[in-house]
Coordinates of C-alpha atoms in Angstrom, one line a residue:
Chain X
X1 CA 216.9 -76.4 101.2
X2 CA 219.8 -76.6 98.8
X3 CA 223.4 -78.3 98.4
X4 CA 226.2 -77.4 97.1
X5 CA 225.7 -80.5 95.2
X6 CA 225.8 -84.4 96.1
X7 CA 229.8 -84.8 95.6
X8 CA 230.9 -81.5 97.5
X9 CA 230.5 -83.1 100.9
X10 CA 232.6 -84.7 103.2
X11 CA 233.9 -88.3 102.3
X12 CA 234.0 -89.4 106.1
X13 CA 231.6 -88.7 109.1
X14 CA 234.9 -88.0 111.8
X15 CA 235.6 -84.1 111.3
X16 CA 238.3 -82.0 113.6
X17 CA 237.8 -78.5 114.2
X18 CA 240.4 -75.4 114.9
X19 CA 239.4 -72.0 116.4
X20 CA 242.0 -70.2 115.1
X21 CA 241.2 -66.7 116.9
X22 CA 239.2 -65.1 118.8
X23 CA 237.0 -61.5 118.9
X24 CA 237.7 -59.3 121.0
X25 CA 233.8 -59.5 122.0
X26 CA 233.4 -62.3 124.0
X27 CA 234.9 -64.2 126.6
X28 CA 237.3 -66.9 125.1
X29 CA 235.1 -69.6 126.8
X30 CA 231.9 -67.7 125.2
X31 CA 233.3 -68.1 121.9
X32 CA 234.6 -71.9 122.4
X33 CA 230.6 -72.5 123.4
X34 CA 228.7 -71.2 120.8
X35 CA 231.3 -73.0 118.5
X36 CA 230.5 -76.1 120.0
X37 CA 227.0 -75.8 120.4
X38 CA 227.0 -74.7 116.6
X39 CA 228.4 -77.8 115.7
X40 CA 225.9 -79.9 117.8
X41 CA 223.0 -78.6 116.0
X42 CA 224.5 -80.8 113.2
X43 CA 225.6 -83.8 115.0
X44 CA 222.7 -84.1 116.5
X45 CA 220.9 -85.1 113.7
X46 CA 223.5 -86.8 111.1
X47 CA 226.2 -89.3 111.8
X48 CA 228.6 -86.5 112.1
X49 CA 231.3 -86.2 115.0
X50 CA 233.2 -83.6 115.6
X51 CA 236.5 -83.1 117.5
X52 CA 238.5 -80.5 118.4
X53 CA 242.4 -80.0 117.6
X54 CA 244.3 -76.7 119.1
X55 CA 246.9 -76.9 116.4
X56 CA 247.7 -77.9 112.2
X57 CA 245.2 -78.2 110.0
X58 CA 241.8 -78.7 110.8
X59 CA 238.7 -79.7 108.4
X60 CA 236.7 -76.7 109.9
X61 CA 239.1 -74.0 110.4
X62 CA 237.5 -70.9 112.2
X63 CA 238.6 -67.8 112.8
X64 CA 237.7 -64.0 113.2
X65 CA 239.1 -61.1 110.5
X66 CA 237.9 -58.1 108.5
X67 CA 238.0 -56.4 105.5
X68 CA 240.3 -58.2 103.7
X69 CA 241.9 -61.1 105.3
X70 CA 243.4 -63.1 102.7
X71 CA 240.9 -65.4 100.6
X72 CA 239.9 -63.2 98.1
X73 CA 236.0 -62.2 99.8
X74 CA 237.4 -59.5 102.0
X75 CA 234.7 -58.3 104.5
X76 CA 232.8 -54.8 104.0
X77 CA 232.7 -53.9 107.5
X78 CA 230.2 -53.3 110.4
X79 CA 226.9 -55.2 109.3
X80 CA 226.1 -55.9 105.8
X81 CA 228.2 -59.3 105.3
X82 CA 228.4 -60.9 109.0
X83 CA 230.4 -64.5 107.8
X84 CA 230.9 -66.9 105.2
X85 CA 232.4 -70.4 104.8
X86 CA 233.4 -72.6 102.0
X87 CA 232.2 -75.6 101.0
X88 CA 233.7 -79.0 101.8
X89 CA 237.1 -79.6 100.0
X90 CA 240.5 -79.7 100.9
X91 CA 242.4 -76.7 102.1
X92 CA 240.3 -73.8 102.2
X93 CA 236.9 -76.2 102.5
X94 CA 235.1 -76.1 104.9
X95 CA 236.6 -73.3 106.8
X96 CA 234.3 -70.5 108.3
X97 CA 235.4 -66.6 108.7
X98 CA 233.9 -64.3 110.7
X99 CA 234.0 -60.4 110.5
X100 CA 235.6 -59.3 113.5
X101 CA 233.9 -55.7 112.6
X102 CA 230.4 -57.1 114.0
X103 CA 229.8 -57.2 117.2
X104 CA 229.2 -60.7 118.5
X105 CA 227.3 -62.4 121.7
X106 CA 226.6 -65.1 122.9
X107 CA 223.6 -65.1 125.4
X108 CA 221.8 -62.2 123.9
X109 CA 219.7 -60.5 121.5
X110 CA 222.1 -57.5 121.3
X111 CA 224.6 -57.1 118.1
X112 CA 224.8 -61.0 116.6
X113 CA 224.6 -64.1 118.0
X114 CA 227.8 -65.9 117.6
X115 CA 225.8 -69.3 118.1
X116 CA 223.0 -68.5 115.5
X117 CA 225.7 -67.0 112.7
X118 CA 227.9 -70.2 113.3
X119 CA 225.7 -72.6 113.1
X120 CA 224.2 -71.3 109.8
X121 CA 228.2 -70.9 108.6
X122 CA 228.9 -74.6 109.7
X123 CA 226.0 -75.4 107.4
X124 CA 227.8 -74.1 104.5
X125 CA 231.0 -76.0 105.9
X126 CA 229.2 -79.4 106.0
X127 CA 227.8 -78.8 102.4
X128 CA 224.4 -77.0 102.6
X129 CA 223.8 -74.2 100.4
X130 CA 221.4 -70.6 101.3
X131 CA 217.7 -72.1 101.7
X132 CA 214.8 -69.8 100.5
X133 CA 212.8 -71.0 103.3
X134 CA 212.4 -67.6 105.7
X135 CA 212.2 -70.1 109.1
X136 CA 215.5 -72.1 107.9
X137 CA 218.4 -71.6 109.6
X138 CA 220.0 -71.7 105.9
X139 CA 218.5 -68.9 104.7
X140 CA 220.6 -65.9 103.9
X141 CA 219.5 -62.9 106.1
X142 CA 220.1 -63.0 109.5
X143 CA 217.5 -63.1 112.2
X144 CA 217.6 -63.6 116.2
X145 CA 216.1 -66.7 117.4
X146 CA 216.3 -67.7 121.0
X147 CA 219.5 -69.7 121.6
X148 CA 218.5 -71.5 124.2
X149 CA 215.2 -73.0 122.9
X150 CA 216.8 -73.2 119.3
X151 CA 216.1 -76.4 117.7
X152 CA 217.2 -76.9 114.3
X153 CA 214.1 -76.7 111.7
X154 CA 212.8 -79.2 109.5
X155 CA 214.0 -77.9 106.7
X156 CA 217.1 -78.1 107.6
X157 CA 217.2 -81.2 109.0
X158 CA 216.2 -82.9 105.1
X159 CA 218.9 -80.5 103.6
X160 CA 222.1 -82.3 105.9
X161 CA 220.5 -85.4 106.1
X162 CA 219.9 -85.6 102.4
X163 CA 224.0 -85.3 102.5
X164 CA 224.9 -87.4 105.2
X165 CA 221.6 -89.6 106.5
X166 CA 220.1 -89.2 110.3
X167 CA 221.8 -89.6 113.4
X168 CA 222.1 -93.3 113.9
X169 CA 222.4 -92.9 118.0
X170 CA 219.4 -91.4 118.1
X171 CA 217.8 -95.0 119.4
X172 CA 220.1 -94.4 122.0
X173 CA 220.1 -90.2 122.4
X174 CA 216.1 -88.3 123.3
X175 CA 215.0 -88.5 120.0
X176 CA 215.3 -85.1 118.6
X177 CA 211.9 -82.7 119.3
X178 CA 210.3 -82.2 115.2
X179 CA 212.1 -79.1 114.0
X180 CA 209.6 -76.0 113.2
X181 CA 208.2 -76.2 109.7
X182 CA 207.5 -72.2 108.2
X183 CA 203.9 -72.0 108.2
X184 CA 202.5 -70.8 104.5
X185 CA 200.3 -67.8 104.4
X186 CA 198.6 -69.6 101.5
X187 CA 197.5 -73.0 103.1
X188 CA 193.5 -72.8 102.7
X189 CA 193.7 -74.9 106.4
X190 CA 195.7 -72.1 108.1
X191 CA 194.6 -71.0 111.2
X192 CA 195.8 -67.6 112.6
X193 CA 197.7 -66.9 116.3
X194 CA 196.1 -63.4 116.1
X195 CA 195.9 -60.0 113.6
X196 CA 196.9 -56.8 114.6
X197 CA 197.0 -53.7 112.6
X198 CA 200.1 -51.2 112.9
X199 CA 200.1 -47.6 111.7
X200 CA 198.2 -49.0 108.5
X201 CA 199.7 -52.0 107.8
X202 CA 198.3 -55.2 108.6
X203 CA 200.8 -58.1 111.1
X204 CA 199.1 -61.8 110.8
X205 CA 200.8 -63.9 113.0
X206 CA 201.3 -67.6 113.3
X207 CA 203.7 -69.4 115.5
X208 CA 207.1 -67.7 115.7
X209 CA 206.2 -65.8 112.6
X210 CA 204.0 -62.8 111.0
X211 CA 203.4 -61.6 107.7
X212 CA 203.0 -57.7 107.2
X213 CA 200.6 -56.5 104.5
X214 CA 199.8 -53.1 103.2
X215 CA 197.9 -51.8 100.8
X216 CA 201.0 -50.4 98.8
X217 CA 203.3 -53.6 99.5
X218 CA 202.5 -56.1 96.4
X219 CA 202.9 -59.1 98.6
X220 CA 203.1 -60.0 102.3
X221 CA 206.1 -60.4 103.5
X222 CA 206.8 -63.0 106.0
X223 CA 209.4 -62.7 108.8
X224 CA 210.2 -64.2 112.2
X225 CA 208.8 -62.5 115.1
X226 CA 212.0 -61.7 116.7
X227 CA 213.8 -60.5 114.0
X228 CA 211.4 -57.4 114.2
X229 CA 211.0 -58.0 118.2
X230 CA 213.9 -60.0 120.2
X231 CA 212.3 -59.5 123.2
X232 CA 208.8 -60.1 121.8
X233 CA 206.9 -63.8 122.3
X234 CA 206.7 -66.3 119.7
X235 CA 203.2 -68.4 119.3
X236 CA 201.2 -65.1 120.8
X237 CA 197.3 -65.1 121.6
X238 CA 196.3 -62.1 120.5
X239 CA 197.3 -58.7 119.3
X240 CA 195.6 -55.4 118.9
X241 CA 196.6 -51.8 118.0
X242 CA 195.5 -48.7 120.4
X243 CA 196.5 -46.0 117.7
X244 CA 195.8 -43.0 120.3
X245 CA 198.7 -44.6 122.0
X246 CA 200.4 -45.5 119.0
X247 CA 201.2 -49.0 120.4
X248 CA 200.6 -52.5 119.5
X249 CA 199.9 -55.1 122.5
X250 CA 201.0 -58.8 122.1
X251 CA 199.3 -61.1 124.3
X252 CA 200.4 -64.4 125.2
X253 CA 198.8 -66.5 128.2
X254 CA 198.3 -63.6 131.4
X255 CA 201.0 -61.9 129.9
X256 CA 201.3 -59.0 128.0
X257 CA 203.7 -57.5 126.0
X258 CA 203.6 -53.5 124.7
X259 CA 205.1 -52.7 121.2
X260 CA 206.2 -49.1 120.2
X261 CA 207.6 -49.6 117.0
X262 CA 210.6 -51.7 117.2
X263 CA 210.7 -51.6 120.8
X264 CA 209.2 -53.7 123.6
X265 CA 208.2 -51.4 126.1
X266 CA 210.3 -51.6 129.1
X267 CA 208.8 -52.9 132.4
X268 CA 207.0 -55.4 129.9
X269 CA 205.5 -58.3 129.8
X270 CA 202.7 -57.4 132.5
X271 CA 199.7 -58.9 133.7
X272 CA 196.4 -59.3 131.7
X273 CA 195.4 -57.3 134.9
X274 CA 196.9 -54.0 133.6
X275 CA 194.5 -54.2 130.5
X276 CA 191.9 -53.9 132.8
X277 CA 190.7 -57.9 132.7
X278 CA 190.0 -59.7 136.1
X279 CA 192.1 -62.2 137.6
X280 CA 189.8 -65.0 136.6
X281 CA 190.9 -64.5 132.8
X282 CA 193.6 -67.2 132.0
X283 CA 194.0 -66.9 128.3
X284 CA 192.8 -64.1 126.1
X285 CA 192.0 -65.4 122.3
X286 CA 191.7 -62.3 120.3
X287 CA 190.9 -58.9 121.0
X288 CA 190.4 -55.6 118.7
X289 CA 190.0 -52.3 119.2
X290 CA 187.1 -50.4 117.8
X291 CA 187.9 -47.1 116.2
X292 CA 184.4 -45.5 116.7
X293 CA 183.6 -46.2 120.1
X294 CA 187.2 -46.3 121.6
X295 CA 186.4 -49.8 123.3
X296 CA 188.5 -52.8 123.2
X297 CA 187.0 -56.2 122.6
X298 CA 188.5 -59.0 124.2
X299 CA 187.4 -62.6 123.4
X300 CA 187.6 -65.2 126.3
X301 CA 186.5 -68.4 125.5
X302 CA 182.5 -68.0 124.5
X303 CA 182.8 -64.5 125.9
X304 CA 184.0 -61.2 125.1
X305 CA 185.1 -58.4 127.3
X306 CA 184.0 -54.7 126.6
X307 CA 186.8 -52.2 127.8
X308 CA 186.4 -48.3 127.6
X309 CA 190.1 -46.8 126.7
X310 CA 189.2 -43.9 127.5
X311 CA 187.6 -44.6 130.9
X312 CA 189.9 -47.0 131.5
X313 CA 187.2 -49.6 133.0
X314 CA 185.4 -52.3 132.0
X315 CA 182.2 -51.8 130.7
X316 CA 179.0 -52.9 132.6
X317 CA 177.3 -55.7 131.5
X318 CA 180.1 -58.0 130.1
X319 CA 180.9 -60.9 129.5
X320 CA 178.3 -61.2 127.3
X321 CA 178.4 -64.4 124.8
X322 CA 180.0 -63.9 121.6
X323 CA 177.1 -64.8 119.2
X324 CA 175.2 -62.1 121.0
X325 CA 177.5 -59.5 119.5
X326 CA 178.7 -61.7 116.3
X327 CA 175.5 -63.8 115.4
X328 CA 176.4 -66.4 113.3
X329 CA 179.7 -66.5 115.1
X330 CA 179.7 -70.2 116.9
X331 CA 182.9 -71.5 116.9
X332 CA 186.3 -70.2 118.4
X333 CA 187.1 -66.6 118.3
X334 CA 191.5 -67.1 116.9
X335 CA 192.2 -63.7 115.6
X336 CA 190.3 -59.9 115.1
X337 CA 191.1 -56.8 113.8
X338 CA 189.2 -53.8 112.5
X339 CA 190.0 -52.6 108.5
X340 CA 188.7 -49.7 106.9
X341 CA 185.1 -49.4 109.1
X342 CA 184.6 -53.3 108.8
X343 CA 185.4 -55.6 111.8
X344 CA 187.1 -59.3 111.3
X345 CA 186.7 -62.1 113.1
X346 CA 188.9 -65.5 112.2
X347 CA 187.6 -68.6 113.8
X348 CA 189.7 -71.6 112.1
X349 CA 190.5 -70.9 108.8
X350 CA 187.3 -69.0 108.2
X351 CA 187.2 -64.7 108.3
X352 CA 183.8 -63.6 109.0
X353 CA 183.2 -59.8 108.0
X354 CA 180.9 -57.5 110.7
X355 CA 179.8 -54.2 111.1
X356 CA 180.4 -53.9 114.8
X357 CA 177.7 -51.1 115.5
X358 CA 175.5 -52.9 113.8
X359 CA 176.0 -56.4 114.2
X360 CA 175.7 -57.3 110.7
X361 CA 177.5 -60.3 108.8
X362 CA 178.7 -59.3 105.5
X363 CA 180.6 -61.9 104.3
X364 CA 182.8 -65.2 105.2
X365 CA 186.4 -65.0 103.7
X366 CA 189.4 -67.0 103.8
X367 CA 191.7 -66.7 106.4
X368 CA 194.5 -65.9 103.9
X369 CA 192.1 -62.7 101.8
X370 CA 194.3 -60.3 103.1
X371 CA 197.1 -62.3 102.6
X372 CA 197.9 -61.8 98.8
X373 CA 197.8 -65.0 97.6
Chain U
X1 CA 227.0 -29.2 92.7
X2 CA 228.7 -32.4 93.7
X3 CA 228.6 -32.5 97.2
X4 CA 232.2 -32.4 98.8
X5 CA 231.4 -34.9 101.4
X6 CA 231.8 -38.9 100.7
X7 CA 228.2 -39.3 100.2
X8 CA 226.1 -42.7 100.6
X9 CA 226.2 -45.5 98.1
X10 CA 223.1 -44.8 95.6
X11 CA 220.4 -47.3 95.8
X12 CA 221.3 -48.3 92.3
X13 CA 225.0 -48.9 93.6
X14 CA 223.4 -50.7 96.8
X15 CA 221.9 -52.9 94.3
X16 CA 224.2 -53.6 91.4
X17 CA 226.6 -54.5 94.1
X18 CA 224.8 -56.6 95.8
X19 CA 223.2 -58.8 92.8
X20 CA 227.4 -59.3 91.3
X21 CA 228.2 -60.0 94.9
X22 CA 225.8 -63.3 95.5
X23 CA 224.0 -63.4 92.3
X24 CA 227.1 -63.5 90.3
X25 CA 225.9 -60.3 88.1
X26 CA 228.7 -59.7 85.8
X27 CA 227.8 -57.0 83.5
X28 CA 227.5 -53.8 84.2
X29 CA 224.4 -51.8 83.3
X30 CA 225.3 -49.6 80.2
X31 CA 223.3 -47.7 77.5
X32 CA 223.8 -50.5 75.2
X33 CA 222.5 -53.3 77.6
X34 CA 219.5 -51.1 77.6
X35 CA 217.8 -52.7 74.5
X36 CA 215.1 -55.6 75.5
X37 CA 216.1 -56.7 79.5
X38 CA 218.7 -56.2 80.8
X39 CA 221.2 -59.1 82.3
X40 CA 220.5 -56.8 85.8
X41 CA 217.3 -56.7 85.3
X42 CA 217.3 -60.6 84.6
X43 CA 219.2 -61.4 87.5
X44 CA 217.0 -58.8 89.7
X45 CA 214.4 -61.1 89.4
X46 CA 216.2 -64.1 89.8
X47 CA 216.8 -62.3 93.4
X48 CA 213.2 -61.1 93.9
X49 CA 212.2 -64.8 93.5
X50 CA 214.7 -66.3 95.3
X51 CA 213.2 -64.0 98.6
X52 CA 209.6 -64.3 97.4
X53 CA 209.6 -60.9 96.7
X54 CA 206.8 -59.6 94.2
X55 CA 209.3 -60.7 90.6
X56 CA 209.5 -57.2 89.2
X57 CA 212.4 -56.9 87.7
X58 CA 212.8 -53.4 89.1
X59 CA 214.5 -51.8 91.8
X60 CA 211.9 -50.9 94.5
X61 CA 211.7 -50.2 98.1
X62 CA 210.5 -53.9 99.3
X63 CA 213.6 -55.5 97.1
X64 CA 216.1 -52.3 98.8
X65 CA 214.8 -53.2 102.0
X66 CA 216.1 -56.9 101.6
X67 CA 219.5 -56.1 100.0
X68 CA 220.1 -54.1 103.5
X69 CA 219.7 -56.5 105.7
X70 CA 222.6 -58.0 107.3
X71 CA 223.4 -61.8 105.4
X72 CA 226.0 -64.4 105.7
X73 CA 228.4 -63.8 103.0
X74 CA 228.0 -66.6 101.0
X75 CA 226.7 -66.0 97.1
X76 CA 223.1 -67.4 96.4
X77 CA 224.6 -68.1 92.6
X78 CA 228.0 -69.3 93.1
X79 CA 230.5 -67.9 90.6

């Protein structure tokens, strides 16, 4: 996180609020929620009160315009620049804009998510510079997170309460669930949700994010799942790429989610049924799909799962005991995925390195080789 | 020819305007600012590391890709 620095915050913990206008966008009552809820993501852990006046001057003064609208940062339009706000001070402090040439929701993924775009904005208004953390609500790019299960992340929380100290009523209040730390691609402990390849690049994914790697990219970038995939599921259990289909499948528990570039498939999430698993099958924890001999591996447990695409049955003769197709391979199947001929198989923060015809370990990796660190 | 059309911003125009908008670039790239790095180039990096991007220094796709995405309006270098 960053401030604006330690003096350019507010001098008492009481604030007032003004909605000035309102977009076109929404519902009136949409817009006074999201506002509200925006401002509780801060409350909730600081000493801070907000209250809301319907006329004068306000500390936070919001309101909706674009292009140029009279404070010397005129808007650019659709996209691009979504909102800014100014740091605490008199007049113009604290104040948030909001470019009335985006579209704005409330509930959904669709256009931008007036809760998610003011909260960040009252961040700024309550002193908080742009964060370089990719998971903080403070960094600069917008992405979609869930509204509903939004809880503000760690990093965030040290940034405001570095300014203003925790939320003395939380004795009193639930105490506040631990806000999600970004997990880094580099920590020799990490363990991996699941890999999936997709049309030659390589998706690693951990909790609500993923980092993409590719043999031309110079580093793995890390996003959050749903910036790529709204509709997608955070903290998945496997993945795998059927490139004759030329989609990726998320699993999560008995669900199952399609991916065709961008796009969840519609009439998605379906059952692990419809990938050809029994009913017994509760949770799948990696699964691959082997170029040469079109199956798809599945890994239950101690067990894996042999599943002819092209059949479209299960094989005969399965489930057979991991270590019986992946000697050496003891411990907990995480994550797999098939690169250039070899298979891998992550179990904790070990990357074992198989030929799957043949059954033969190469090698034991790190979790993070692919990773670029 | 020059096409008649309004055409899109070049990338290089994506870019310089985007690093004077939030990374308070205030020169301009000219022949003369060519000699040793440039204050863009400087300040390219200073952006590339700011979004743990590969530091280059240089314009390329993975730091374009970043610059297009849509942002909160706010300058990462304050003027």
């Amino acid at each position: 996180y960053s401030t604006f620095g330690q003096n350019l915050k507010w001098q008492t913990n009481k604030l007032t609020f003004r909605i000035v206008n309102y977009t076109p966008d929404m519902p009136q009552s949409d817009v006074d929620n999201a506002i509200e809820k925006a401002l509780q993501v801060w409350a909730r852990v600081t000493p801070l009160r907000f209250s809301r006046i319907y006329a004068g001057t306000a500390d936070i003064m919001i309101s909706f315009g674009s292009r140029d609208h009279g404070d010397f940062y005129p808007f650019d339009g659709p996209d691009g620049t979504l909102a800014h706000a100014f740091a605490p001070s008199q007049g113009i402090g604290g104040d948030a804009h909001f470019d009335d040439d985006e579209t704005f929701t409330f509930r959904s993924s669709r256009g931008y998510n007036l809760f998610l775009v003011a909260a960040h904005e009252f961040g700024h208004s309550l002193g908080l510079s742009h964060s370089r953390d990719p998971g903080a609500l403070m960094y600069p790019v917008y992405s979609y997170r869930d509204p509903t299960t939004f809880v503000l992340p760690r990093d965030d929380v040290n940034g405001i309460q570095s300014l203003y100290g925790s939320n003395p009523d939380v004795s009193v209040v639930k105490p506040e669930p631990e806000g999600p730390t970004t997990p880094n691609a580099c920590d020799p402990q990490l363990v991996l949700d699941a890999v999936t390849t997709l049309r030659g690049e390589m998706f690693f994914f951990k909790d609500s994010f993923f980092w993409r790697s590719s043999t031309y990219s110079r580093r793995a970038e890390q996003h959050l799942i749903k910036s790529y995939w709204p509709d997608g599921p955070n903290n998945i259990d496997a993945a795998y790429e059927s490139r004759s289909a030329d989609r990726v499948f998320l699993i999560k528990g008995r669900k199952v989610w399609s991916l065709y570039g961008y796009t969840v498939e519609r009439g998605y999430p379906k059952s692990l049924k419809s990938l050809g698993l029994s009913k017994s099958v509760r949770k799948v924890n990696a699964a691959f799909h082997d170029q040469e001999s079109g199956k798809t591996i599945f890994f239950v447990g101690d067990y894996y799962y042999s599943y002819d695409e092209s059949r479209r049955v299960m094989d005969r003769g399965y489930p057979k005991r991991v270590d019986e197709g992946f000697p050496g391979m003891t411990g907990e199947v995480t994550a797999a995925f098939q690169h250039r001929g070899f298979t891998y198989i992550f179990s904790g923060p070990q990357m074992f390195e198989y030929s799957f015809r043949s059954k033969r370990l190469f090698r034991v990796l790190r979790n993070s080789y692919f990773l670029r660190c | 020819l020059p096409s008649l059309l309004a055409t899109e911003e070049s990338d290089g125009e994506v870019a310089e305007k985007y690093l004077q908008r939030f990374f308070n670039l205030t020169e301009k790239s000219t022949p003369s600012s060519r000699r040793g790095v440039s204050a863009q180039s400087r300040i390219l990096s200073e952006m590339q590391s700011f979004f743990r991007l590969k530091v280059t220094g240089l314009l390329d796709s993975d730091t374009l890709e970043v610059m297009k995405k849509p942002r909160c309006g706010v300058p990462e270098v304050a003027r």
